Amino acid sequence: MAPWRRKADGTGERASEADTTVPTPTQKHSICMVSDFFYPNMGGVESHIYQLSQCLMEKGHKVVIATHAYGRRKGVRYLTGGLKVYYLPLQVMYNQSTATSCFHSLPLLRCVFVREAVTVVHAHSSFSAMAHDALFHAKTMGLNTVFTDHSLFGFADMSSVLTNKLLTVSLCDTTHIVCVSYTSKENTVLRAALDPRIVSVIPNAVDPTDFTPDPARAPRGRITVVVISRLVYRKGIDLLGGIIPELCLRHPDLDFLIGGEGPKRIVLEEVREKYQLHDRVRLLGALEHREVRDVLVQGHIFLNTSLTEAFCMAIVEGASCGLQVVSTRVGGIPEVLPDDLILLCDPTVRSLSDGLEAVIGRLRRGAVASPAAVHARVRSLYTWRDVAERTEKVYDRVCVEEVLPLAGRLLRLRDHCGGVAGSIFAFVAVLNFLFLLLLRWLVPDQGMDRALDASGPRVLWGPPQRDPPAEEAGEGSQPQRDPWSDGAPTAEGPLV
């Protein structure tokens, strides 16, 4: 079992120091989660932000979310439990990430931060330009900042070089950074040239009530391998295309059930057509989150062929549904599940085929744990309430640390980011500060209406609280998690 799962704090390797420097938490925080990636878009970052926000609200904190508008979803919306989401009218540039100039988003984000009396700005994902903008503006406004990195990056190609330089600028004066695995922490520390002592490791989690086993749904007399992934290069879809015909030839009773969409779908379609496997390889296309469990329980084995992963929530969801997990040994995946719940392979067709052969043999002999036993193990390892408790300790810590004034930020940028890039972004920071002064002169903070709280210690209104079903009300149950449930009132209006 990975060492961080045995820790009860959220500061990773700095556990002993945090115990002596963070006071017993007595205050409640007003937190703004910021990312380009949130519902109705589906993915791991979106789920992480939503689940973490719900659990933080359970603990009495005020949480709001800022993201960009999705089609007609604009203005202010309220999700389950009174979770307020600002869908800001920002232009999407590529892959749901907004265009960035460090200035066009300042009036809108300042409005959110001031109206909601935000004390901590928590940005998510290196891919999100809006997250980097929010960090930049929050530091200009003197707010505490936290950043969670959900991905791994390389160092050699041009895209990685440019992204890593931006990350260096963005994180050099961020108060604290959170990574989802120790591999991710090492990667982020190297990419952004950070002090490891300000980087914590807090894993993702899964709601066990969402991913429960149902052995009756799996076909009898056949073995089904389930793959749920975006069909892109970094998810190893080319490897999957090599595995399918080889194993289908060896095992006439083996089927593949593949959920997901992406540019590499054509690879799987070509394999299915070439080897005439239409009745044994089913391509389900894009899945909504609520459909994932219904697909997982139809299988016996969950296969992950990723070439790079910081954590990989998919294998946790597969294991929670009682499936045997076979995965590539890359990134932070070896830290996610105990050795008896996962079979790790090299990212090659031969190694993955051998791994699947081994698990198929165990299934035929009945030498595997029952789905209920596997689910019980996963349920004990990962809960969102544990993630929220660790994150809360990070917030307690950053709130007692000093936010660098403008002069300190300029020196940090010059010293940390190099003479050229540091000077350029120091100049941008000065312009950002002058723009903030102009906005404060045009619309003073004192003249901006304060929003009514639907969460936190000063909550004034919220949706009616519904008692959870009896089977979900016991120990270890999770908060209501369907963001589009009937019990989640929605409101839409201009951002003023």
Tab-separated table of C-alpha atoms in Angstrom:
chain	number	residue	atom	x	y	z
A	1	MET	CA	0.000	0.000	0.000
A	2	ALA	CA	1.349	3.441	-0.911
A	3	PRO	CA	2.653	5.357	2.128
A	4	TRP	CA	0.419	8.372	1.692
A	5	ARG	CA	-2.666	6.270	2.295
A	6	ARG	CA	-1.508	5.709	5.838
A	7	LYS	CA	-1.335	9.447	6.579
A	8	ALA	CA	-4.198	11.369	8.138
A	9	ASP	CA	-3.025	14.847	7.084
A	10	GLY	CA	-3.005	16.624	3.769
A	11	THR	CA	0.617	17.785	3.667
A	12	GLY	CA	2.320	14.752	2.213
A	13	GLU	CA	5.937	14.555	3.234
A	14	ARG	CA	5.677	17.578	5.519
A	15	ALA	CA	3.351	15.935	8.021
A	16	SER	CA	5.495	16.516	11.088
A	17	GLU	CA	6.167	20.154	10.237
A	18	ALA	CA	2.530	20.876	9.495
A	19	ASP	CA	1.526	19.501	12.878
A	20	THR	CA	3.656	22.152	14.559
A	21	THR	CA	2.906	25.136	12.293
A	22	VAL	CA	-0.826	24.876	11.583
A	23	PRO	CA	-3.084	25.889	14.479
A	24	THR	CA	-6.183	23.979	15.390
A	25	PRO	CA	-8.696	25.105	12.762
A	26	THR	CA	-11.313	27.408	14.240
A	27	GLN	CA	-12.245	29.464	11.175
A	28	LYS	CA	-14.355	28.596	8.175
A	29	HIS	CA	-13.038	29.507	4.754
A	30	SER	CA	-14.686	31.140	1.767
A	31	ILE	CA	-13.274	29.205	-1.171
A	32	CYS	CA	-13.509	29.831	-4.904
A	33	MET	CA	-12.686	26.845	-7.099
A	34	VAL	CA	-11.558	27.975	-10.557
A	35	SER	CA	-11.042	25.894	-13.685
A	36	ASP	CA	-12.026	25.788	-17.329
A	37	PHE	CA	-13.188	22.236	-16.728
A	38	PHE	CA	-16.497	21.759	-14.951
A	39	TYR	CA	-19.967	20.334	-15.578
A	40	PRO	CA	-21.627	19.917	-18.023
A	41	ASN	CA	-18.222	18.904	-19.407
A	42	MET	CA	-17.311	15.446	-18.117
A	43	GLY	CA	-13.945	14.274	-16.816
A	44	GLY	CA	-11.789	13.599	-13.783
A	45	VAL	CA	-11.066	17.260	-12.979
A	46	GLU	CA	-14.763	18.132	-13.201
A	47	SER	CA	-15.729	15.304	-10.864
A	48	HIS	CA	-12.906	16.160	-8.437
A	49	ILE	CA	-13.989	19.802	-8.144
A	50	TYR	CA	-17.647	18.927	-7.618
A	51	GLN	CA	-17.095	16.163	-5.056
A	52	LEU	CA	-14.504	18.141	-3.095
A	53	SER	CA	-16.777	21.204	-3.027
A	54	GLN	CA	-19.721	19.198	-1.701
A	55	CYS	CA	-17.653	17.693	1.116
A	56	LEU	CA	-16.119	21.061	2.056
A	57	MET	CA	-19.637	22.527	2.290
A	58	GLU	CA	-20.578	19.616	4.562
A	59	LYS	CA	-17.749	20.736	6.853
A	60	GLY	CA	-19.201	24.255	7.056
A	61	HIS	CA	-17.075	26.095	4.499
A	62	LYS	CA	-18.456	28.394	1.839
A	63	VAL	CA	-17.611	27.202	-1.679
A	64	VAL	CA	-18.321	28.772	-5.065
A	65	ILE	CA	-17.043	27.674	-8.466
A	66	ALA	CA	-15.966	29.863	-11.390
A	67	THR	CA	-15.720	28.429	-14.886
A	68	HIS	CA	-16.444	29.596	-18.428
A	69	ALA	CA	-19.849	29.498	-20.078
A	70	TYR	CA	-20.886	26.272	-21.803
A	71	GLY	CA	-23.221	27.075	-24.678
A	72	ARG	CA	-26.445	28.443	-23.199
A	73	ARG	CA	-25.297	27.717	-19.657
A	74	LYS	CA	-24.294	31.235	-18.615
A	75	GLY	CA	-24.608	33.414	-15.554
A	76	VAL	CA	-25.142	31.953	-12.079
A	77	ARG	CA	-26.429	28.447	-11.417
A	78	TYR	CA	-27.048	26.538	-8.188
A	79	LEU	CA	-26.307	22.843	-7.974
A	80	THR	CA	-27.017	20.243	-5.299
A	81	GLY	CA	-26.661	21.491	-1.734
A	82	GLY	CA	-26.559	25.180	-2.722
A	83	LEU	CA	-23.251	24.942	-4.614
A	84	LYS	CA	-23.062	28.188	-6.601
A	85	VAL	CA	-21.403	28.135	-10.033
A	86	TYR	CA	-20.455	31.221	-12.035
A	87	TYR	CA	-20.454	30.458	-15.768
A	88	LEU	CA	-18.466	33.466	-16.999
A	89	PRO	CA	-18.714	34.775	-20.586
A	90	LEU	CA	-15.112	34.021	-21.575
A	91	GLN	CA	-14.069	32.919	-25.052
A	92	VAL	CA	-13.037	29.267	-25.411
A	93	MET	CA	-9.859	28.887	-27.453
A	94	TYR	CA	-9.053	25.154	-27.645
A	95	ASN	CA	-10.224	21.938	-26.005
A	96	GLN	CA	-12.535	23.782	-23.560
A	97	SER	CA	-9.679	26.023	-22.393
A	98	THR	CA	-10.209	29.775	-22.570
A	99	ALA	CA	-7.967	32.288	-24.290
A	100	THR	CA	-5.721	34.118	-21.843
A	101	SER	CA	-4.345	37.634	-21.789
A	102	CYS	CA	-4.123	38.105	-17.993
A	103	PHE	CA	-6.430	41.142	-18.282
A	104	HIS	CA	-9.768	40.345	-19.921
A	105	SER	CA	-10.802	38.035	-17.052
A	106	LEU	CA	-9.813	40.385	-14.210
A	107	PRO	CA	-13.096	42.409	-14.069
A	108	LEU	CA	-15.207	39.245	-13.959
A	109	LEU	CA	-13.066	37.308	-11.478
A	110	ARG	CA	-12.662	40.378	-9.254
A	111	CYS	CA	-16.445	40.658	-9.202
A	112	VAL	CA	-16.749	37.041	-8.061
A	113	PHE	CA	-13.981	37.296	-5.455
A	114	VAL	CA	-15.360	40.519	-3.929
A	115	ARG	CA	-19.071	39.634	-4.024
A	116	GLU	CA	-18.427	36.239	-2.432
A	117	ALA	CA	-15.860	37.561	0.107
A	118	VAL	CA	-13.406	34.902	-1.056
A	119	THR	CA	-10.417	34.175	1.192
A	120	VAL	CA	-8.858	31.231	-0.707
A	121	VAL	CA	-8.662	30.833	-4.490
A	122	HIS	CA	-8.164	27.183	-5.427
A	123	ALA	CA	-7.272	26.672	-9.103
A	124	HIS	CA	-7.291	23.297	-10.857
A	125	SER	CA	-5.409	21.794	-13.836
A	126	SER	CA	-2.287	22.901	-15.685
A	127	PHE	CA	-4.302	22.775	-18.928
A	128	SER	CA	-6.699	25.484	-17.713
A	129	ALA	CA	-5.800	29.019	-18.802
A	130	MET	CA	-8.601	30.340	-16.591
A	131	ALA	CA	-6.987	28.682	-13.561
A	132	HIS	CA	-3.674	30.431	-14.245
A	133	ASP	CA	-5.465	33.751	-14.780
A	134	ALA	CA	-7.288	33.335	-11.466
A	135	LEU	CA	-4.037	32.672	-9.599
A	136	PHE	CA	-2.448	35.749	-11.161
A	137	HIS	CA	-5.392	38.021	-10.286
A	138	ALA	CA	-5.828	36.574	-6.784
A	139	LYS	CA	-2.198	37.352	-5.919
A	140	THR	CA	-2.672	40.891	-7.229
A	141	MET	CA	-5.695	41.232	-4.930
A	142	GLY	CA	-3.768	39.828	-1.952
A	143	LEU	CA	-5.721	36.573	-1.650
A	144	ASN	CA	-4.384	33.197	-0.566
A	145	THR	CA	-3.879	30.763	-3.451
A	146	VAL	CA	-3.813	26.980	-3.845
A	147	PHE	CA	-3.235	25.046	-7.057
A	148	THR	CA	-4.009	21.375	-7.747
A	149	ASP	CA	-2.115	19.709	-10.594
A	150	HIS	CA	-3.962	16.742	-12.091
A	151	SER	CA	-1.596	15.827	-14.944
A	152	LEU	CA	1.908	14.755	-15.898
A	153	PHE	CA	3.984	16.578	-18.506
A	154	GLY	CA	7.202	15.823	-20.353
A	155	PHE	CA	10.248	18.016	-20.757
A	156	ALA	CA	11.528	17.511	-24.309
A	157	ASP	CA	8.902	18.620	-26.851
A	158	MET	CA	8.071	22.255	-27.596
A	159	SER	CA	4.559	22.045	-26.124
A	160	SER	CA	5.926	20.802	-22.806
A	161	VAL	CA	8.670	23.443	-22.719
A	162	LEU	CA	6.181	26.285	-23.193
A	163	THR	CA	3.656	24.824	-20.745
A	164	ASN	CA	6.333	24.253	-18.107
A	165	LYS	CA	7.560	27.849	-18.415
A	166	LEU	CA	4.004	29.108	-17.918
A	167	LEU	CA	3.630	26.815	-14.906
A	168	THR	CA	6.902	28.147	-13.457
A	169	VAL	CA	5.607	31.717	-13.705
A	170	SER	CA	2.179	30.805	-12.349
A	171	LEU	CA	3.349	28.771	-9.341
A	172	CYS	CA	6.494	30.625	-8.246
A	173	ASP	CA	4.481	32.807	-5.829
A	174	THR	CA	1.475	30.515	-5.273
A	175	THR	CA	1.030	29.807	-1.574
A	176	HIS	CA	0.619	26.034	-1.808
A	177	ILE	CA	0.420	23.328	-4.461
A	178	VAL	CA	-1.416	19.993	-4.285
A	179	CYS	CA	-0.651	16.949	-6.439
A	180	VAL	CA	-2.645	13.731	-6.705
A	181	SER	CA	0.311	11.309	-6.388
A	182	TYR	CA	3.973	11.315	-5.433
A	183	THR	CA	4.935	10.783	-9.069
A	184	SER	CA	2.867	13.836	-9.945
A	185	LYS	CA	4.581	15.782	-7.162
A	186	GLU	CA	8.055	14.946	-8.475
A	187	ASN	CA	6.962	15.900	-11.981
A	188	THR	CA	5.474	19.240	-10.883
A	189	VAL	CA	8.442	20.143	-8.669
A	190	LEU	CA	10.847	19.554	-11.549
A	191	ARG	CA	8.706	21.276	-14.178
A	192	ALA	CA	8.078	24.432	-12.150
A	193	ALA	CA	11.350	24.456	-10.139
A	194	LEU	CA	9.422	24.470	-6.850
A	195	ASP	CA	10.443	23.968	-3.248
A	196	PRO	CA	9.123	20.447	-2.438
A	197	ARG	CA	8.098	21.645	1.013
A	198	ILE	CA	5.222	23.709	-0.382
A	199	VAL	CA	3.830	20.774	-2.410
A	200	SER	CA	1.424	18.317	-0.779
A	201	VAL	CA	0.112	14.976	-2.006
A	202	ILE	CA	-3.634	14.410	-1.690
A	203	PRO	CA	-5.046	11.583	-3.828
A	204	ASN	CA	-8.318	11.539	-5.700
A	205	ALA	CA	-11.213	9.447	-4.404
A	206	VAL	CA	-14.303	7.643	-5.569
A	207	ASP	CA	-17.805	7.579	-4.163
A	208	PRO	CA	-18.395	3.892	-3.349
A	209	THR	CA	-22.166	4.387	-3.480
A	210	ASP	CA	-21.839	5.295	-7.150
A	211	PHE	CA	-19.707	2.309	-8.158
A	212	THR	CA	-21.121	-0.851	-6.605
A	213	PRO	CA	-20.702	-4.370	-8.027
A	214	ASP	CA	-23.534	-6.298	-9.636
A	215	PRO	CA	-22.240	-9.746	-10.674
A	216	ALA	CA	-25.619	-10.676	-12.152
A	217	ARG	CA	-25.075	-8.145	-14.956
A	218	ALA	CA	-21.870	-9.812	-16.214
A	219	PRO	CA	-22.493	-12.409	-18.965
A	220	ARG	CA	-22.121	-16.042	-17.938
A	221	GLY	CA	-20.031	-18.366	-20.064
A	222	ARG	CA	-18.022	-15.505	-21.559
A	223	ILE	CA	-15.318	-13.137	-20.288
A	224	THR	CA	-15.697	-9.416	-20.972
A	225	VAL	CA	-12.859	-6.884	-20.882
A	226	VAL	CA	-14.060	-3.329	-20.261
A	227	VAL	CA	-12.159	-0.246	-21.424
A	228	ILE	CA	-13.483	3.233	-20.568
A	229	SER	CA	-11.216	6.006	-21.738
A	230	ARG	CA	-10.876	8.955	-24.051
A	231	LEU	CA	-9.748	7.494	-27.354
A	232	VAL	CA	-6.580	9.562	-27.737
A	233	TYR	CA	-2.908	8.735	-28.183
A	234	ARG	CA	-1.804	9.224	-24.580
A	235	LYS	CA	-4.436	6.703	-23.433
A	236	GLY	CA	-2.592	3.972	-25.366
A	237	ILE	CA	-5.350	3.216	-27.873
A	238	ASP	CA	-2.735	2.004	-30.383
A	239	LEU	CA	-1.706	-0.618	-27.815
A	240	LEU	CA	-5.337	-1.617	-27.409
A	241	GLY	CA	-5.610	-2.027	-31.170
A	242	GLY	CA	-2.753	-4.545	-31.054
A	243	ILE	CA	-4.097	-6.460	-28.058
A	244	ILE	CA	-7.650	-7.067	-29.300
A	245	PRO	CA	-6.999	-9.340	-32.339
A	246	GLU	CA	-4.302	-11.336	-30.552
A	247	LEU	CA	-6.440	-12.201	-27.532
A	248	CYS	CA	-9.650	-12.725	-29.508
A	249	LEU	CA	-7.809	-15.307	-31.594
A	250	ARG	CA	-6.612	-17.184	-28.491
A	251	HIS	CA	-9.891	-17.008	-26.547
A	252	PRO	CA	-13.120	-17.538	-28.513
A	253	ASP	CA	-15.170	-16.660	-25.418
A	254	LEU	CA	-13.495	-13.238	-24.907
A	255	ASP	CA	-15.312	-9.949	-25.678
A	256	PHE	CA	-14.296	-6.285	-25.469
A	257	LEU	CA	-16.627	-3.491	-24.327
A	258	ILE	CA	-15.144	-0.056	-25.054
A	259	GLY	CA	-16.616	3.252	-23.909
A	260	GLY	CA	-15.276	6.635	-24.908
A	261	GLU	CA	-14.775	8.901	-27.879
A	262	GLY	CA	-11.807	10.532	-29.564
A	263	PRO	CA	-9.654	10.739	-32.702
A	264	LYS	CA	-8.215	7.241	-32.162
A	265	ARG	CA	-11.609	5.582	-32.524
A	266	ILE	CA	-10.738	4.968	-36.172
A	267	VAL	CA	-7.923	2.631	-35.039
A	268	LEU	CA	-10.378	0.383	-33.201
A	269	GLU	CA	-12.896	0.492	-36.027
A	270	GLU	CA	-10.204	-0.604	-38.489
A	271	VAL	CA	-9.163	-3.491	-36.222
A	272	ARG	CA	-12.764	-4.609	-35.810
A	273	GLU	CA	-13.333	-4.471	-39.566
A	274	LYS	CA	-10.067	-6.167	-40.541
A	275	TYR	CA	-10.495	-9.131	-38.202
A	276	GLN	CA	-14.297	-9.346	-38.473
A	277	LEU	CA	-14.858	-8.826	-34.740
A	278	HIS	CA	-18.108	-6.862	-34.897
A	279	ASP	CA	-19.895	-9.288	-32.579
A	280	ARG	CA	-17.044	-9.342	-30.044
A	281	VAL	CA	-15.838	-5.724	-29.910
A	282	ARG	CA	-18.510	-3.164	-29.008
A	283	LEU	CA	-17.742	0.550	-29.307
A	284	LEU	CA	-20.196	2.473	-27.120
A	285	GLY	CA	-19.021	5.994	-27.924
A	286	ALA	CA	-19.096	8.828	-25.400
A	287	LEU	CA	-20.592	7.996	-22.008
A	288	GLU	CA	-22.148	10.267	-19.423
A	289	HIS	CA	-20.840	9.839	-15.907
A	290	ARG	CA	-24.042	8.251	-14.651
A	291	GLU	CA	-23.710	5.569	-17.360
A	292	VAL	CA	-20.180	4.468	-16.443
A	293	ARG	CA	-21.165	2.127	-13.614
A	294	ASP	CA	-23.765	0.374	-15.770
A	295	VAL	CA	-21.051	-0.381	-18.324
A	296	LEU	CA	-18.446	-1.475	-15.772
A	297	VAL	CA	-20.672	-4.087	-14.122
A	298	GLN	CA	-21.108	-5.834	-17.475
A	299	GLY	CA	-17.450	-6.912	-17.417
A	300	HIS	CA	-15.006	-9.110	-15.537
A	301	ILE	CA	-11.718	-7.310	-16.278
A	302	PHE	CA	-10.954	-3.592	-16.475
A	303	LEU	CA	-8.096	-2.725	-18.840
A	304	ASN	CA	-6.163	0.563	-18.773
A	305	THR	CA	-3.553	1.123	-21.496
A	306	SER	CA	-2.508	4.704	-20.669
A	307	LEU	CA	0.954	5.911	-21.626
A	308	THR	CA	0.943	8.605	-18.922
A	309	GLU	CA	-1.249	9.160	-15.860
A	310	ALA	CA	-0.929	11.189	-12.686
A	311	PHE	CA	-3.473	9.109	-10.791
A	312	CYS	CA	-6.099	7.396	-13.050
A	313	MET	CA	-9.510	7.450	-11.422
A	314	ALA	CA	-10.823	4.939	-13.961
A	315	ILE	CA	-8.995	1.991	-12.390
A	316	VAL	CA	-10.376	2.904	-8.952
A	317	GLU	CA	-13.902	3.003	-10.356
A	318	GLY	CA	-13.345	-0.345	-12.076
A	319	ALA	CA	-12.049	-1.944	-8.891
A	320	SER	CA	-14.924	-0.434	-6.891
A	321	CYS	CA	-17.300	-2.276	-9.232
A	322	GLY	CA	-15.493	-5.521	-8.395
A	323	LEU	CA	-13.538	-5.930	-11.648
A	324	GLN	CA	-10.042	-7.372	-11.919
A	325	VAL	CA	-7.759	-4.517	-13.024
A	326	VAL	CA	-4.926	-4.765	-15.571
A	327	SER	CA	-3.000	-1.557	-16.238
A	328	THR	CA	0.205	-0.144	-17.637
A	329	ARG	CA	2.912	0.674	-15.110
A	330	VAL	CA	3.258	4.388	-15.837
A	331	GLY	CA	3.135	7.654	-13.890
A	332	GLY	CA	1.363	7.506	-10.540
A	333	ILE	CA	-0.646	4.345	-11.297
A	334	PRO	CA	1.542	2.052	-9.098
A	335	GLU	CA	0.534	4.212	-6.105
A	336	VAL	CA	-3.214	3.919	-6.644
A	337	LEU	CA	-4.191	0.329	-5.732
A	338	PRO	CA	-2.581	-2.395	-3.595
A	339	ASP	CA	-0.703	-5.109	-5.479
A	340	ASP	CA	-3.424	-7.719	-4.919
A	341	LEU	CA	-6.050	-5.533	-6.622
A	342	ILE	CA	-4.143	-4.670	-9.798
A	343	LEU	CA	-1.792	-6.355	-12.271
A	344	LEU	CA	0.766	-3.893	-13.648
A	345	CYS	CA	2.359	-4.365	-17.074
A	346	ASP	CA	4.852	-2.555	-19.258
A	347	PRO	CA	3.260	-0.311	-21.914
A	348	THR	CA	3.747	-2.839	-24.717
A	349	VAL	CA	1.344	-5.126	-26.554
A	350	ARG	CA	3.235	-8.235	-25.423
A	351	SER	CA	3.301	-7.311	-21.725
A	352	LEU	CA	-0.371	-6.290	-21.630
A	353	SER	CA	-1.400	-9.445	-23.490
A	354	ASP	CA	0.520	-11.588	-21.003
A	355	GLY	CA	-1.107	-9.715	-18.106
A	356	LEU	CA	-4.589	-10.264	-19.503
A	357	GLU	CA	-3.762	-13.943	-20.093
A	358	ALA	CA	-2.796	-14.294	-16.428
A	359	VAL	CA	-6.004	-12.690	-15.179
A	360	ILE	CA	-8.146	-14.715	-17.596
A	361	GLY	CA	-6.509	-17.851	-16.220
A	362	ARG	CA	-7.343	-16.829	-12.655
A	363	LEU	CA	-10.950	-16.158	-13.605
A	364	ARG	CA	-11.291	-19.587	-15.202
A	365	ARG	CA	-9.853	-21.222	-12.064
A	366	GLY	CA	-11.967	-19.091	-9.729
A	367	ALA	CA	-8.788	-17.847	-8.039
A	368	VAL	CA	-9.923	-14.229	-7.674
A	369	ALA	CA	-11.560	-12.280	-4.867
A	370	SER	CA	-15.321	-11.806	-5.058
A	371	PRO	CA	-16.587	-8.463	-6.435
A	372	ALA	CA	-18.051	-7.622	-3.023
A	373	ALA	CA	-14.685	-8.188	-1.321
A	374	VAL	CA	-12.859	-6.032	-3.870
A	375	HIS	CA	-15.451	-3.274	-3.477
A	376	ALA	CA	-15.063	-3.364	0.307
A	377	ARG	CA	-11.284	-2.925	-0.031
A	378	VAL	CA	-11.612	0.064	-2.344
A	379	ARG	CA	-14.323	1.588	-0.156
A	380	SER	CA	-11.883	1.626	2.765
A	381	LEU	CA	-9.064	3.214	0.750
A	382	TYR	CA	-10.684	6.225	-0.872
A	383	THR	CA	-13.381	8.614	0.350
A	384	TRP	CA	-14.022	12.220	-0.643
A	385	ARG	CA	-14.501	13.186	2.993
A	386	ASP	CA	-10.907	12.143	3.666
A	387	VAL	CA	-9.750	14.222	0.694
A	388	ALA	CA	-11.749	17.193	2.015
A	389	GLU	CA	-10.210	16.828	5.475
A	390	ARG	CA	-6.696	16.886	4.039
A	391	THR	CA	-7.522	19.835	1.773
A	392	GLU	CA	-8.990	21.698	4.734
A	393	LYS	CA	-5.626	21.409	6.503
A	394	VAL	CA	-3.949	22.933	3.457
A	395	TYR	CA	-6.386	25.869	3.619
A	396	ASP	CA	-5.703	26.303	7.345
A	397	ARG	CA	-2.015	26.411	6.575
A	398	VAL	CA	-2.102	28.910	3.693
A	399	CYS	CA	-4.315	31.305	5.662
A	400	VAL	CA	-1.575	31.850	8.248
A	401	GLU	CA	1.092	32.464	5.602
A	402	GLU	CA	1.892	35.877	4.193
A	403	VAL	CA	0.783	36.800	0.685
A	404	LEU	CA	3.650	38.489	-1.140
A	405	PRO	CA	3.135	42.224	-1.765
A	406	LEU	CA	3.727	43.571	-5.277
A	407	ALA	CA	7.397	44.347	-4.665
A	408	GLY	CA	8.003	40.840	-3.343
A	409	ARG	CA	6.187	39.304	-6.333
A	410	LEU	CA	8.335	41.253	-8.778
A	411	LEU	CA	11.539	40.097	-7.087
A	412	ARG	CA	10.278	36.492	-6.974
A	413	LEU	CA	9.407	36.549	-10.679
A	414	ARG	CA	12.805	37.960	-11.639
A	415	ASP	CA	14.752	35.541	-9.430
A	416	HIS	CA	12.710	32.408	-10.137
A	417	CYS	CA	11.755	32.689	-13.805
A	418	GLY	CA	14.948	34.025	-15.354
A	419	GLY	CA	16.006	37.430	-16.598
A	420	VAL	CA	13.914	37.516	-19.783
A	421	ALA	CA	10.703	35.681	-18.833
A	422	GLY	CA	10.865	37.024	-15.285
A	423	SER	CA	11.142	40.631	-16.480
A	424	ILE	CA	8.291	40.196	-18.974
A	425	PHE	CA	5.909	38.740	-16.407
A	426	ALA	CA	7.003	41.248	-13.760
A	427	PHE	CA	5.947	43.968	-16.204
A	428	VAL	CA	2.637	42.142	-16.765
A	429	ALA	CA	2.152	41.947	-12.981
A	430	VAL	CA	2.625	45.726	-12.711
A	431	LEU	CA	0.094	46.321	-15.506
A	432	ASN	CA	-2.302	43.910	-13.797
A	433	PHE	CA	-1.959	45.846	-10.546
A	434	LEU	CA	-2.575	49.196	-12.289
A	435	PHE	CA	-5.636	47.750	-14.029
A	436	LEU	CA	-6.926	46.575	-10.640
A	437	LEU	CA	-6.472	50.102	-9.241
A	438	LEU	CA	-8.447	51.472	-12.193
A	439	LEU	CA	-11.266	48.987	-11.596
A	440	ARG	CA	-11.334	49.830	-7.902
A	441	TRP	CA	-11.556	53.528	-8.755
A	442	LEU	CA	-14.382	52.963	-11.255
A	443	VAL	CA	-16.276	50.467	-9.073
A	444	PRO	CA	-15.003	50.483	-5.461
A	445	ASP	CA	-15.113	47.225	-3.548
A	446	GLN	CA	-17.360	48.844	-0.954
A	447	GLY	CA	-19.899	49.665	-3.658
A	448	MET	CA	-20.292	46.084	-4.867
A	449	ASP	CA	-23.254	44.140	-3.537
A	450	ARG	CA	-22.376	41.140	-1.406
A	451	ALA	CA	-23.899	37.865	-2.573
A	452	LEU	CA	-26.275	35.917	-0.345
A	453	ASP	CA	-24.567	32.785	0.946
A	454	ALA	CA	-26.077	29.433	0.079
A	455	SER	CA	-23.269	27.600	1.898
A	456	GLY	CA	-20.812	28.258	4.699
A	457	PRO	CA	-21.182	29.611	8.236
A	458	ARG	CA	-23.301	32.621	7.155
A	459	VAL	CA	-25.707	30.687	4.980
A	460	LEU	CA	-28.914	32.648	4.464
A	461	TRP	CA	-30.801	30.328	2.126
A	462	GLY	CA	-30.476	27.059	0.323
A	463	PRO	CA	-32.388	24.176	-1.203
A	464	PRO	CA	-34.568	22.042	1.057
A	465	GLN	CA	-32.521	19.313	2.648
A	466	ARG	CA	-33.715	15.819	1.805
A	467	ASP	CA	-33.009	12.905	4.082
A	468	PRO	CA	-30.788	10.324	2.367
A	469	PRO	CA	-32.222	6.869	1.729
A	470	ALA	CA	-31.768	4.459	4.607
A	471	GLU	CA	-29.168	2.408	2.739
A	472	GLU	CA	-27.044	5.515	2.104
A	473	ALA	CA	-27.299	7.078	5.534
A	474	GLY	CA	-24.832	4.815	7.302
A	475	GLU	CA	-21.166	5.261	8.036
A	476	GLY	CA	-19.055	6.049	4.980
A	477	SER	CA	-21.959	7.368	2.919
A	478	GLN	CA	-21.210	10.251	0.585
A	479	PRO	CA	-23.094	13.502	-0.023
A	480	GLN	CA	-25.672	13.816	-2.769
A	481	ARG	CA	-23.631	13.780	-5.937
A	482	ASP	CA	-25.849	14.115	-8.971
A	483	PRO	CA	-25.330	17.758	-9.986
A	484	TRP	CA	-28.453	17.756	-12.145
A	485	SER	CA	-30.835	16.136	-9.659
A	486	ASP	CA	-34.348	17.510	-9.195
A	487	GLY	CA	-33.366	18.634	-5.716
A	488	ALA	CA	-30.779	21.050	-7.110
A	489	PRO	CA	-32.489	24.383	-7.789
A	490	THR	CA	-31.018	26.331	-10.658
A	491	ALA	CA	-31.033	30.022	-11.331
A	492	GLU	CA	-29.742	31.936	-14.269
A	493	GLY	CA	-29.073	35.609	-14.598
A	494	PRO	CA	-26.515	38.242	-15.522
A	495	LEU	CA	-23.311	38.535	-13.539
A	496	VAL	CA	-23.464	41.903	-11.847
